[in-house]
Short mmCIF file of C-alpha atoms and ligand atoms in Angstrom, two decimals:
data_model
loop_
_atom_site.label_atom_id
_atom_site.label_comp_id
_atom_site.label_asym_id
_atom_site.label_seq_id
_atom_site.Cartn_x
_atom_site.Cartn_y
_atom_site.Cartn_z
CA UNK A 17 16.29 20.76 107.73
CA UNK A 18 14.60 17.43 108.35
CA UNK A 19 14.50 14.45 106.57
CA UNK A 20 11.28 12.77 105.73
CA UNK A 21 10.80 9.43 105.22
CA UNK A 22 8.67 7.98 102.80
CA UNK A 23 6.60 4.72 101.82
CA UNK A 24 5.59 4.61 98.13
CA UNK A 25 1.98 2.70 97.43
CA UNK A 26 2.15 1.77 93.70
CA UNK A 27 5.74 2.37 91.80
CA UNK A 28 4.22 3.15 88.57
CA UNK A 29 5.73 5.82 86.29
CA UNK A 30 4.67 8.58 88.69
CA UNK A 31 5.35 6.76 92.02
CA UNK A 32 9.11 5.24 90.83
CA UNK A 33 9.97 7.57 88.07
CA UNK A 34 8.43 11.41 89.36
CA UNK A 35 8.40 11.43 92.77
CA UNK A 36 11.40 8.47 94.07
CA UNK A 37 14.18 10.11 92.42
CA UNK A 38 13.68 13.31 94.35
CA UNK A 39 15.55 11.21 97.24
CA UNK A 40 18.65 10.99 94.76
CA UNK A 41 18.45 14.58 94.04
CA UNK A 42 17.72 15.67 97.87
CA UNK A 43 18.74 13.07 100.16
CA UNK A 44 18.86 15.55 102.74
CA UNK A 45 15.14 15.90 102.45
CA UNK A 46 13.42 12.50 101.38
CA UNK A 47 14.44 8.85 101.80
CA UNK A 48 12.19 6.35 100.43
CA UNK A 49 12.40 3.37 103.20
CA UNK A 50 8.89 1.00 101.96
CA UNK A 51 7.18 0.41 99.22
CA UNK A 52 4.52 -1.94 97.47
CA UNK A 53 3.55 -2.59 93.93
CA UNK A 54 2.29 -6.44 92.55
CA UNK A 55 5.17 -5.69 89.41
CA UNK A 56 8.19 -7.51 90.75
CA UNK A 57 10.32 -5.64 88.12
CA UNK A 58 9.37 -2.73 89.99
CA UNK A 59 10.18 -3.81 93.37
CA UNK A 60 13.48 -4.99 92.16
CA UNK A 61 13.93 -1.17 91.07
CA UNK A 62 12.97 0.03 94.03
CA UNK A 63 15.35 -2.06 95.90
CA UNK A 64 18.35 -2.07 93.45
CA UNK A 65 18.38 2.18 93.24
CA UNK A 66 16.98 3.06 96.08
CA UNK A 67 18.19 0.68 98.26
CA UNK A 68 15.03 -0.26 100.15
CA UNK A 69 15.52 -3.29 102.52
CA UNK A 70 13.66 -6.92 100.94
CA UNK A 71 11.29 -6.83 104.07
CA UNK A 72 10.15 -3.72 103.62
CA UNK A 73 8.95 -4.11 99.74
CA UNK A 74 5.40 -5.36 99.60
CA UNK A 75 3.08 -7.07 97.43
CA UNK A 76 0.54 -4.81 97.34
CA UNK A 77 -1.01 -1.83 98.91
CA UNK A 78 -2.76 -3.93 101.38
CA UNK A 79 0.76 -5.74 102.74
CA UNK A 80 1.84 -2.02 102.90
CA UNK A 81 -0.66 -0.86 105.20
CA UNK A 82 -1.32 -4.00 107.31
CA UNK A 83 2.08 -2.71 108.49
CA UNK A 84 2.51 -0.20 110.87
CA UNK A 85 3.72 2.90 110.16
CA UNK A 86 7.24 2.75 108.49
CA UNK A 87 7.20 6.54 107.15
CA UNK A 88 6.33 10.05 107.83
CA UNK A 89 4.40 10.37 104.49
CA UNK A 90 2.51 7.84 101.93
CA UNK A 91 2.71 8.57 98.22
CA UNK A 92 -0.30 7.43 97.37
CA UNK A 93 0.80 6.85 93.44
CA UNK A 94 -1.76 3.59 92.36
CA UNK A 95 -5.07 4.03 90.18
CA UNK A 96 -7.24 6.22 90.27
CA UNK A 97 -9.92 4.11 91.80
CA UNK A 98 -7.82 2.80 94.19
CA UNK A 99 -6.95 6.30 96.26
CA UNK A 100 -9.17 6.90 98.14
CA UNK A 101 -9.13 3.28 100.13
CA UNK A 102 -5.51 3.87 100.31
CA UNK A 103 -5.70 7.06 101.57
CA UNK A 104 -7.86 6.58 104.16
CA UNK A 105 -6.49 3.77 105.43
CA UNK A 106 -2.45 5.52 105.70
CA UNK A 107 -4.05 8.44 107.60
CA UNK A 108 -5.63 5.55 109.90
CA UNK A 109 -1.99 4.63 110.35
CA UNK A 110 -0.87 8.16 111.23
CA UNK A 111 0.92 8.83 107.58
CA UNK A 112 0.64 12.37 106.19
CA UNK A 113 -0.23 11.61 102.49
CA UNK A 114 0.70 13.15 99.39
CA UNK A 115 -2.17 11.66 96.77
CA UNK A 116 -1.84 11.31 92.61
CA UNK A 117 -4.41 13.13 91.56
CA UNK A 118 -7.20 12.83 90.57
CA UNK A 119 -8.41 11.86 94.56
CA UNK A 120 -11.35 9.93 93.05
CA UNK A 121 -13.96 9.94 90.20
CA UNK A 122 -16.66 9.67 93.02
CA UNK A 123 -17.42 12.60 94.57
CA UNK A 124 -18.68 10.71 97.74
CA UNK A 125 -15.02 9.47 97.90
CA UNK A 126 -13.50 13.08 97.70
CA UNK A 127 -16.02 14.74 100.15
CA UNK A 128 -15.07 11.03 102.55
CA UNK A 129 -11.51 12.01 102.65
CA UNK A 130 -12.03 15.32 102.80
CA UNK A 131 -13.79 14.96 106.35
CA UNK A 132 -11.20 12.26 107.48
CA UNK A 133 -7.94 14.88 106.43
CA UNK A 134 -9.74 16.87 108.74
CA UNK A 135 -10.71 14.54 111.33
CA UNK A 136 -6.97 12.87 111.67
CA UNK A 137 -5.19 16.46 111.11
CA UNK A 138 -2.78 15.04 108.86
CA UNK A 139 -1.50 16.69 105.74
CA UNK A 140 -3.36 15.54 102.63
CA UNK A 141 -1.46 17.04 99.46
CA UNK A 142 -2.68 16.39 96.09
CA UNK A 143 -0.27 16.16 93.62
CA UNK A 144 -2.01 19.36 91.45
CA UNK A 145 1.97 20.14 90.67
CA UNK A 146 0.63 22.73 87.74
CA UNK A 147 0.68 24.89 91.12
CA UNK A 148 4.33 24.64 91.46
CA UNK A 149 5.64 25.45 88.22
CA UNK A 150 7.22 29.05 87.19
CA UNK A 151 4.92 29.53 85.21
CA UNK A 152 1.36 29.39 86.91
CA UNK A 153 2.87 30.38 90.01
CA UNK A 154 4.18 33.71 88.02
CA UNK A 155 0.77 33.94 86.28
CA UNK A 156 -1.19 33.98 89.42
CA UNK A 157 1.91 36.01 91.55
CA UNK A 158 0.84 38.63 89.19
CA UNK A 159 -2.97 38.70 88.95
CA UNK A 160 -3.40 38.13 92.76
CA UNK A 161 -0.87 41.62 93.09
CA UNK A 162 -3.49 43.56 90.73
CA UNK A 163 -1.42 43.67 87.64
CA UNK A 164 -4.57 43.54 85.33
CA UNK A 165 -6.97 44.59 88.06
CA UNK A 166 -10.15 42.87 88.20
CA UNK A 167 -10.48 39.47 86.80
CA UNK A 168 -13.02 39.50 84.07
CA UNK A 169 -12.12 36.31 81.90
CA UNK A 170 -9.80 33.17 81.51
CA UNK A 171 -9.27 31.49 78.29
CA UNK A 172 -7.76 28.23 78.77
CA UNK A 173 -6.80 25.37 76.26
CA UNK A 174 -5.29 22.09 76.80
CA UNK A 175 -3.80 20.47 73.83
CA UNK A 176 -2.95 16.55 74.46
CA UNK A 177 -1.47 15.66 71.32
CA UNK A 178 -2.73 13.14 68.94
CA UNK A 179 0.05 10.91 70.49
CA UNK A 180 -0.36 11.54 73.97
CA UNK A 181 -3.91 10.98 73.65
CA UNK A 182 -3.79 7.43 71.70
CA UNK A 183 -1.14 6.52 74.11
CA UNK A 184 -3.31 7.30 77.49
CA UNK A 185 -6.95 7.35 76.27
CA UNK A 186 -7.13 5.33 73.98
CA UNK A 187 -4.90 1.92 74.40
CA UNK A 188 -3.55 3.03 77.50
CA UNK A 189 -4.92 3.26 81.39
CA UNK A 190 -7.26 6.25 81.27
CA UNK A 191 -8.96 5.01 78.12
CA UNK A 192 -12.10 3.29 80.12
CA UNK A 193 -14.46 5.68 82.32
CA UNK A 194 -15.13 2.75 84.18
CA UNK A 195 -11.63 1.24 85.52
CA UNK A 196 -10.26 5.03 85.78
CA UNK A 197 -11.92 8.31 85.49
CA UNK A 198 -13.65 10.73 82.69
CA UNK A 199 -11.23 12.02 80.78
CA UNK A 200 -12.13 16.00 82.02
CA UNK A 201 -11.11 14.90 85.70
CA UNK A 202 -8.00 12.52 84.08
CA UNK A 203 -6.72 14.90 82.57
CA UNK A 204 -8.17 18.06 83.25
CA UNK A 205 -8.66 18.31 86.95
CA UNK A 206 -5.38 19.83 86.93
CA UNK A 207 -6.59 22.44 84.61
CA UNK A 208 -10.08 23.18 86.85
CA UNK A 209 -7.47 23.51 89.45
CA UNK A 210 -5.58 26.64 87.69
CA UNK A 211 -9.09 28.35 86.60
CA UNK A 212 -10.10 28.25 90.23
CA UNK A 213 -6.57 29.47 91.29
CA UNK A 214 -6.23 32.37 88.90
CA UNK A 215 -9.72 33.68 89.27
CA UNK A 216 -9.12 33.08 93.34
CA UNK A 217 -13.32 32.89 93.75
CA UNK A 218 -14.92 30.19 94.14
CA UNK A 219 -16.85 28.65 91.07
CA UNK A 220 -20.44 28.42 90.73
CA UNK A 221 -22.06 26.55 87.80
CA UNK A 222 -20.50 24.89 84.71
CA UNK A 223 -21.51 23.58 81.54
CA UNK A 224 -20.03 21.43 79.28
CA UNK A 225 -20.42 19.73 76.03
CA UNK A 226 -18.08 17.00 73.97
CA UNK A 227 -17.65 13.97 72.93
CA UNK A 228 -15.74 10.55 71.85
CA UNK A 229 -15.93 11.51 68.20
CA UNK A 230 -12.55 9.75 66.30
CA UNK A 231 -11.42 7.13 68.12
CA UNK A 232 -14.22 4.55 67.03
CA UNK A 233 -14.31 1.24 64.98
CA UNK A 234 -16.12 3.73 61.47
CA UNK A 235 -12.86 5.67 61.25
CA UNK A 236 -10.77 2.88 60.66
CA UNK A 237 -9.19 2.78 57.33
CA UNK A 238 -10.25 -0.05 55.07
CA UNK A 239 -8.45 -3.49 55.72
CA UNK A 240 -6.40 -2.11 59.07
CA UNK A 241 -6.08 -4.95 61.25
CA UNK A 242 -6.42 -5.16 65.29
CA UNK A 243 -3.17 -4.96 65.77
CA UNK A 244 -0.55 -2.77 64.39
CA UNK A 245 2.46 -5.12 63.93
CA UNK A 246 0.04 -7.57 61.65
CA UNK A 247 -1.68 -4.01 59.83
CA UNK A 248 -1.26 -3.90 56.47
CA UNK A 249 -2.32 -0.83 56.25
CA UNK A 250 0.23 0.85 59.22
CA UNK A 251 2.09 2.96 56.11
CA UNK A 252 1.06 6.15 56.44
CA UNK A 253 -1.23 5.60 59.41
CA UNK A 254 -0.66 8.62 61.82
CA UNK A 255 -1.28 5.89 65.27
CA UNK A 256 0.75 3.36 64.00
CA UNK A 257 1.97 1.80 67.38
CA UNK A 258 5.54 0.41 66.12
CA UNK A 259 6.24 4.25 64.24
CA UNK A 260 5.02 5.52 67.33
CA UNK A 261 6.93 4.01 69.93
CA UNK A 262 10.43 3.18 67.99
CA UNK A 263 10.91 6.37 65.66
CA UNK A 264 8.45 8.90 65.97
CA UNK A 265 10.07 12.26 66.55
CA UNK A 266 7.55 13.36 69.26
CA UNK A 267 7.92 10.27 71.86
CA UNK A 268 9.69 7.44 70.24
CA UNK A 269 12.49 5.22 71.87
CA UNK A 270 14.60 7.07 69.34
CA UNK A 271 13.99 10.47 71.05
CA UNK A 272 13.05 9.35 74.70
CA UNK A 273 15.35 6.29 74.97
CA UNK A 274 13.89 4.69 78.38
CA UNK A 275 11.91 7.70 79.35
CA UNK A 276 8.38 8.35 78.81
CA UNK A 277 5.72 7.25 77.14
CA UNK A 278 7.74 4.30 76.16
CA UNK A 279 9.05 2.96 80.06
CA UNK A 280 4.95 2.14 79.88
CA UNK A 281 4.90 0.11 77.27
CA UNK A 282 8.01 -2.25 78.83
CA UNK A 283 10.13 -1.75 81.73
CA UNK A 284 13.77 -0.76 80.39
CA UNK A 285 12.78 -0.62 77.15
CA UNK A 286 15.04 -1.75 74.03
CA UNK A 287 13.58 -2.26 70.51
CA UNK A 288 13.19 -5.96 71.03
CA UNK A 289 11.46 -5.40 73.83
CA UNK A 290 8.95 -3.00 72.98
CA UNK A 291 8.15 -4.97 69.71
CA UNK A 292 7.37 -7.90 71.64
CA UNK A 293 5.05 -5.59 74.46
CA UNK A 294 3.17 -4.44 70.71
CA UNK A 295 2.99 -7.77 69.80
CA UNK A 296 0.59 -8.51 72.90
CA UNK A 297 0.04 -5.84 74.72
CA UNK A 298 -2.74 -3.49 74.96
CA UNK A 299 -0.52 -0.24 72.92
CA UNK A 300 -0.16 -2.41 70.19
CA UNK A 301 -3.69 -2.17 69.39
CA UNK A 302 -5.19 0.05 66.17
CA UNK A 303 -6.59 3.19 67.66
CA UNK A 304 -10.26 2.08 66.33
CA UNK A 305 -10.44 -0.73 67.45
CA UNK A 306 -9.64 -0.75 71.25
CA UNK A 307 -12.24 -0.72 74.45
CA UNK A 308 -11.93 3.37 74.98
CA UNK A 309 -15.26 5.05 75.74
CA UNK A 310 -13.53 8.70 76.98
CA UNK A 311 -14.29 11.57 75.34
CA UNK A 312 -11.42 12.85 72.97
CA UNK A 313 -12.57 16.91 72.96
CA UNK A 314 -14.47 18.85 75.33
CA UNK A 315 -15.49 22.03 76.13
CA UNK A 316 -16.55 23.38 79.70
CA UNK A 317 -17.98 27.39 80.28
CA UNK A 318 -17.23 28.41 84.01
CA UNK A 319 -19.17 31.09 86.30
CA UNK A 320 -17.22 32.38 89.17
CA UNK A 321 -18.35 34.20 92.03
CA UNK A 322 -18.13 38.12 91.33
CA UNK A 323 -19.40 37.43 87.69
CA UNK A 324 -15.97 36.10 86.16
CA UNK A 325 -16.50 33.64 83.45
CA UNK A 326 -14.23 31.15 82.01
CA UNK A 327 -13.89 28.92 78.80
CA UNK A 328 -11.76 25.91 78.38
CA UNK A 329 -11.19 23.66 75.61
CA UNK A 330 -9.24 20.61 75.89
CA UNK A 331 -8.53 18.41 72.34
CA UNK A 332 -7.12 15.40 71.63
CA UNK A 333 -6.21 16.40 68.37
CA UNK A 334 -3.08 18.83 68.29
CA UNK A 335 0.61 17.92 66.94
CA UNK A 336 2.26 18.80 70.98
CA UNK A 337 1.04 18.93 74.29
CA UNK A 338 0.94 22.50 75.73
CA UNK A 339 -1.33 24.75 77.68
CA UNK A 340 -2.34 28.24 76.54
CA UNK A 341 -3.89 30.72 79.04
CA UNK A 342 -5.15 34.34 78.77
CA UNK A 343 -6.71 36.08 81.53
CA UNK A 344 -8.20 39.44 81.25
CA UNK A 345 -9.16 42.69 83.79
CA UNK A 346 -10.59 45.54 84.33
CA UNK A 347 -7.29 47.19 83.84
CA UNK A 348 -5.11 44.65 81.14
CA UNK A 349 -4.41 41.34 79.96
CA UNK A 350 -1.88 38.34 80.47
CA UNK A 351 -1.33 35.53 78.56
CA UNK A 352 1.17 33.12 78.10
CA UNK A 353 2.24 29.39 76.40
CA UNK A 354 3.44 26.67 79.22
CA UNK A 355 6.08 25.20 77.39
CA UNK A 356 7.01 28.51 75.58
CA UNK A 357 7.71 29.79 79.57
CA UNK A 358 6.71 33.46 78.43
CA UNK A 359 3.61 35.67 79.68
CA UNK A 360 2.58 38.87 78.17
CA UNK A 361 1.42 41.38 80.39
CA UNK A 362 -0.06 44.43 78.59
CA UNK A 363 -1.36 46.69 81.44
CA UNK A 364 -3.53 48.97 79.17
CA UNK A 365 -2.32 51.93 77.95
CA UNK A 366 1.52 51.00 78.67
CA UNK A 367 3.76 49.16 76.72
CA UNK A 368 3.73 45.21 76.63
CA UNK A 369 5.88 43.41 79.10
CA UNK A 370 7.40 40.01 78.23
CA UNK A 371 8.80 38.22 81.13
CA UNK A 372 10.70 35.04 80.82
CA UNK A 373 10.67 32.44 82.89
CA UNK A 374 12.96 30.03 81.32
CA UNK A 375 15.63 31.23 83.11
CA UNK A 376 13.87 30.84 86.90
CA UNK A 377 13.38 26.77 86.33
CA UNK A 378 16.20 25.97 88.37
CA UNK A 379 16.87 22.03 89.41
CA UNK A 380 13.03 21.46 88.67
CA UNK A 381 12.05 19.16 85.67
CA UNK A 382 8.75 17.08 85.22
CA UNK A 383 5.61 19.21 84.48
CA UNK A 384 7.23 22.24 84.08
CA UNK A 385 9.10 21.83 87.33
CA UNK A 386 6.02 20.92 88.80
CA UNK A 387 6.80 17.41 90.18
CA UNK A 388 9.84 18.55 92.39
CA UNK A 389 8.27 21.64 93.22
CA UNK A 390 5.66 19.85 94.77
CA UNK A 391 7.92 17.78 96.98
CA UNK A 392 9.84 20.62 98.05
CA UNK A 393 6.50 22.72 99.16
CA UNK A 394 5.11 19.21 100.96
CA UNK A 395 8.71 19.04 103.01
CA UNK A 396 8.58 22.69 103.48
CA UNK A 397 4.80 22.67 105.19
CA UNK A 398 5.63 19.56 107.42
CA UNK A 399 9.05 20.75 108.67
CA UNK A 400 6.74 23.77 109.60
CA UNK A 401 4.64 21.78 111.56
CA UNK A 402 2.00 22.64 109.36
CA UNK A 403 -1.01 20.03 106.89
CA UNK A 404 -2.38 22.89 104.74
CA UNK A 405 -0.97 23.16 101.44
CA UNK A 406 -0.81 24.47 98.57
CA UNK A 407 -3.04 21.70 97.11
CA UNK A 408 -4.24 20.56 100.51
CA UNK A 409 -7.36 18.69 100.05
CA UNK A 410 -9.86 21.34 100.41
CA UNK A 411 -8.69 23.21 97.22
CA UNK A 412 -8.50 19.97 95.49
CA UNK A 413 -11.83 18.80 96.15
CA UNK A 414 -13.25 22.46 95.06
CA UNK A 415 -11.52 21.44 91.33
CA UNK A 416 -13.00 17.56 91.54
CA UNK A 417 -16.45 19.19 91.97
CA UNK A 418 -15.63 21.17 88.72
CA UNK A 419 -14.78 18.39 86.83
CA UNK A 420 -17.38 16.08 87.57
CA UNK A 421 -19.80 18.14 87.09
CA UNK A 422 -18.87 19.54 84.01
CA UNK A 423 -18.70 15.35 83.09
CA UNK A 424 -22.12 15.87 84.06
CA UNK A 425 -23.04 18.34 82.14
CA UNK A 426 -21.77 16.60 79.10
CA UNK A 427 -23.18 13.18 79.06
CA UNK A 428 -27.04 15.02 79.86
CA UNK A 429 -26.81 17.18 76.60
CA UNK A 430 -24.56 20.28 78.21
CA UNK A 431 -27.04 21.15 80.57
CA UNK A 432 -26.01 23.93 83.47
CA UNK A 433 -24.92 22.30 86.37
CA UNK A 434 -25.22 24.56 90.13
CA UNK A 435 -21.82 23.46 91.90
CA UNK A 436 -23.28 23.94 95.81
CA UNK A 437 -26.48 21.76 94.96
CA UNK A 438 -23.93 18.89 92.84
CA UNK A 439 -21.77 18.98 96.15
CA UNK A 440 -24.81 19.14 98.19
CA UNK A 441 -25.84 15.84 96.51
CA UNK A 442 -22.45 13.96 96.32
CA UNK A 443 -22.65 14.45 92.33
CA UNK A 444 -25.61 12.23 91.91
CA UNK A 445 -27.77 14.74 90.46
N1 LIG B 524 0.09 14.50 88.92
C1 LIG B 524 0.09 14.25 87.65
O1 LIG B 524 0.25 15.14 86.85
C2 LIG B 524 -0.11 12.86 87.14
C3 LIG B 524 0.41 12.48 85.91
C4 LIG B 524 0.20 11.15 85.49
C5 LIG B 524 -0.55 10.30 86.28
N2 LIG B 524 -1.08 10.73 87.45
C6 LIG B 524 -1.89 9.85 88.31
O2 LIG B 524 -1.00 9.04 89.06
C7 LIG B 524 -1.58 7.75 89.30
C8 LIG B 524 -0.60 6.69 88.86
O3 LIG B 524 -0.35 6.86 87.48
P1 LIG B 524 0.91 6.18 86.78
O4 LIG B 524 1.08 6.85 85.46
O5 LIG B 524 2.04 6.10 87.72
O6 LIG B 524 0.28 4.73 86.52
P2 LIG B 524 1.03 3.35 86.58
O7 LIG B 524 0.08 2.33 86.10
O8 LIG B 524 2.38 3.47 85.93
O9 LIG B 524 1.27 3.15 88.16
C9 LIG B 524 0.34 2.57 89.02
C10 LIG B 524 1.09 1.49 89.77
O10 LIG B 524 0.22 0.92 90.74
C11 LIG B 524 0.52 -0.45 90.79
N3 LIG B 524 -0.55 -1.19 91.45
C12 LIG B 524 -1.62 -1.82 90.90
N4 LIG B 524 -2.32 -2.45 91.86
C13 LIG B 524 -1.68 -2.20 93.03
C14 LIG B 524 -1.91 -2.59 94.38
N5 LIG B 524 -2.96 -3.37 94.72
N6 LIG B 524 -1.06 -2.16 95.33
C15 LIG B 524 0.01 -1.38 95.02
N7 LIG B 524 0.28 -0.98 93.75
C16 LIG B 524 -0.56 -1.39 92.78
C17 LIG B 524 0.71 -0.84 89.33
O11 LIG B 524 1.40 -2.08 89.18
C18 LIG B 524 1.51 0.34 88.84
O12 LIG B 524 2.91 0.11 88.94
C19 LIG B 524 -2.89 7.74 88.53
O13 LIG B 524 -3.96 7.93 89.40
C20 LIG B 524 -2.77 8.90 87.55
O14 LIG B 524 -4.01 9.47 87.23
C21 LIG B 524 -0.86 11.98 87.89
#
């Protein structure tokens, strides 16, 4: 087995904390040699525990790729609206490139790279690591062996979590359509992803409705302040930022110590710290009165090819973050909880069949064992000799058409959008 090397462009949370410890747990496999990021605190990480040499840590994506190439693959793990540029520009260098999703909010951007994956022959994976886990890749194992026959229907729900959602859409980096994405490719281009996977057709038109309906100066409570710490109204607020992030049971620095949400809101977090990041920083904010514009629930209705429909509701407003799925067939049903790790397949007429998949998560952690799986499958296809993954950037794009047009669909009153003519017309209907 090979070892890959590996540059990392931006060492956020999912550049330094998902994918770089993969080289602890597999050095055999992956050895992160380069990286860039304009945080000095996280260049210091990078060198201190992964041991990459002063020279080759970098300022910023640009230092990184004015270089040659230092690595067989470039995690592309920066903003949303910077991939693309990055992209591009490693396979001009000759990297293969595994990209954060989503690959861009412009369709013009996705269909770009798309042509220039092709045109290089380099492997662009998107990091859709939903694919990976036990339990999609069980889900779809048994639809795509005829378990419930014909697929008729999917029923899919993402729940956020009301403190997920403050945290990201609202104070945090996805809050603002116009620095990242909408939130149904943010977050949900994942989710188009699975629909398109499980049906295994190709979809045809979506429609969409939704809105940002809580999140807005009017549902303030009388007399709250700007910012939490100064509030003195924060008793018995549910988004109080300094309950949130120091005792709340769900993500806390009580529960989560330095681990997410809270290694956002200050590197190495201690109390102190985070109390001073709330004191200035943009999660100290109150909920209602921040710069957000995304949508906080949204609905989209899916048509596949060979008449399967699909319905999919994702809400900011549930207690934990979990995905629900039920796809029916001409011959049964199967549906299942993500985080329970349990489908039920009743193949009609028989009796039900629970299978567990707690058991089958193995090393894997992060997104359901998603984030490692990933890896593993992207070392896997190169040590093959091979560019076409899983979530190589054909499939990927098919999902980003979804999304954005379903984004469409919402902001023009839900109106029925044809997928061929939206990609026909780079999404500028
Ligand atoms: N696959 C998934 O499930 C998943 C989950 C969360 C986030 N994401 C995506 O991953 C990407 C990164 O998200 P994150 O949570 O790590 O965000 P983050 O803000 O923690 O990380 C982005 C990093 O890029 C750095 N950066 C900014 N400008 C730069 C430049 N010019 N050159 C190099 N680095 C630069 C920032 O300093 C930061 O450290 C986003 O596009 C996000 O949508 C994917």
């Amino acid at each position: 087995m090979a070892r890959f090397t590996v540059a990392l462009c931006g060492c956020g949370s999912r550049g330094l904390e998902a994918y770089a410890p993969f080289s602890k747990a597999w050095p055999e496999k992956m050895q992160v040699v380069a990286g860039a990021d304009p945080r000095p605190e996280r260049l210091e990480k990078l060198r201190k525990e992964y041991g990459v040499a002063p020279e080759m840590c970098f300022a910023s994506d640009e230092e990184l790729l004015a270089q040659p190439r230092l690595a067989d693959v470039m995690i592309v793990a920066t903003q949303d609206r910077m991939h693309v540029k990055d992209a591009l520009a490693a396979l001009d260098k000759g990297y293969h490139v595994l990209l954060e999703k989503p690959i861009s909010p412009d369709l013009g951007e996705c269909l770009a790279l798309r042509e220039k994956a092709h045109e290089t022959g380099r492997a662009v994976v998107v990091c859709h690591v939903l694919r990976y886990t036990r339990f999609y890749a069980a889900l779809q194992e048994l639809i795509r062996g005829g378990a419930i026959g014909k697929v008729q229907t999917v029923e899919a729900s993402e729940n956020v979590a009301f403190w997920h959602f403050a945290h990201s859409f609202v104070r945090g980096n996805w809050r603002r359509e116009d620095e990242t994405s909408p939130m149904i490719l943010a977050k949900c281009c994942h989710d188009m992803d699975i629909l398109r996977w499980l049906v295994g057709r190709k979809c045809l038109k979506v429609q969409s409705f939704g809105s940002l309906d809580w999140f807005r100066p009017e549902n303030a409570p009388a007399g709250a302040a700007d910012r939490c710490l100064d509030c003195p109204v924060k008793d018995g607020c549910l988004y109080d930022a300094e309950r949130l992030y120091l005792t709340d049971p769900h993500c806390g620095y009580e529960r989560v110590k330095n681990g997410w949400p809270v290694n956002v809101v200050a590197t190495d977090p201690d109390p102190d710290k985070l109390r001073a990041a709330l004191r200035t920083g943009p999660y100290g904010r109150c909920v209602y009165r921040c710069d957000n514009d995304v949508a906080d629930h949204q609905t989209v209705n899916l048509l596949f090819e060979g008449g399967a429909s699909a319905s999919f509701i994702v809400s900011a407003f549930t207690d934990e973050c979990y995905r629900t799925v039920k796809v029916t067939g001409s011959l049964g049903q199967v549906e299942g909880n993500m985080t329970e790790n349990t489908l039920r397949l009743q193949v009609f007429g028989k009796p039900e069949r629970v299978i567990d998949l707690k058991e089958e998560q193995g090393e894997y952690s992060g997104h359901g064992g998603g984030d490692y799986g990933l890896l593993h499958s992207l070392f896997e296809l190169l040590e093959a000799g091979r560019v076409d993954g899983l979530t190589g950037v054909d499939a990927s794009v098919e999902s980003h058409v979804m999304a954005l047009a379903a984004e469409w669909s919402r902001a023009h009153g839900g109106q029925t959008v044809d997928l061929a003519e939206f990609e026909r017309q780079a999404g500028t209907l």
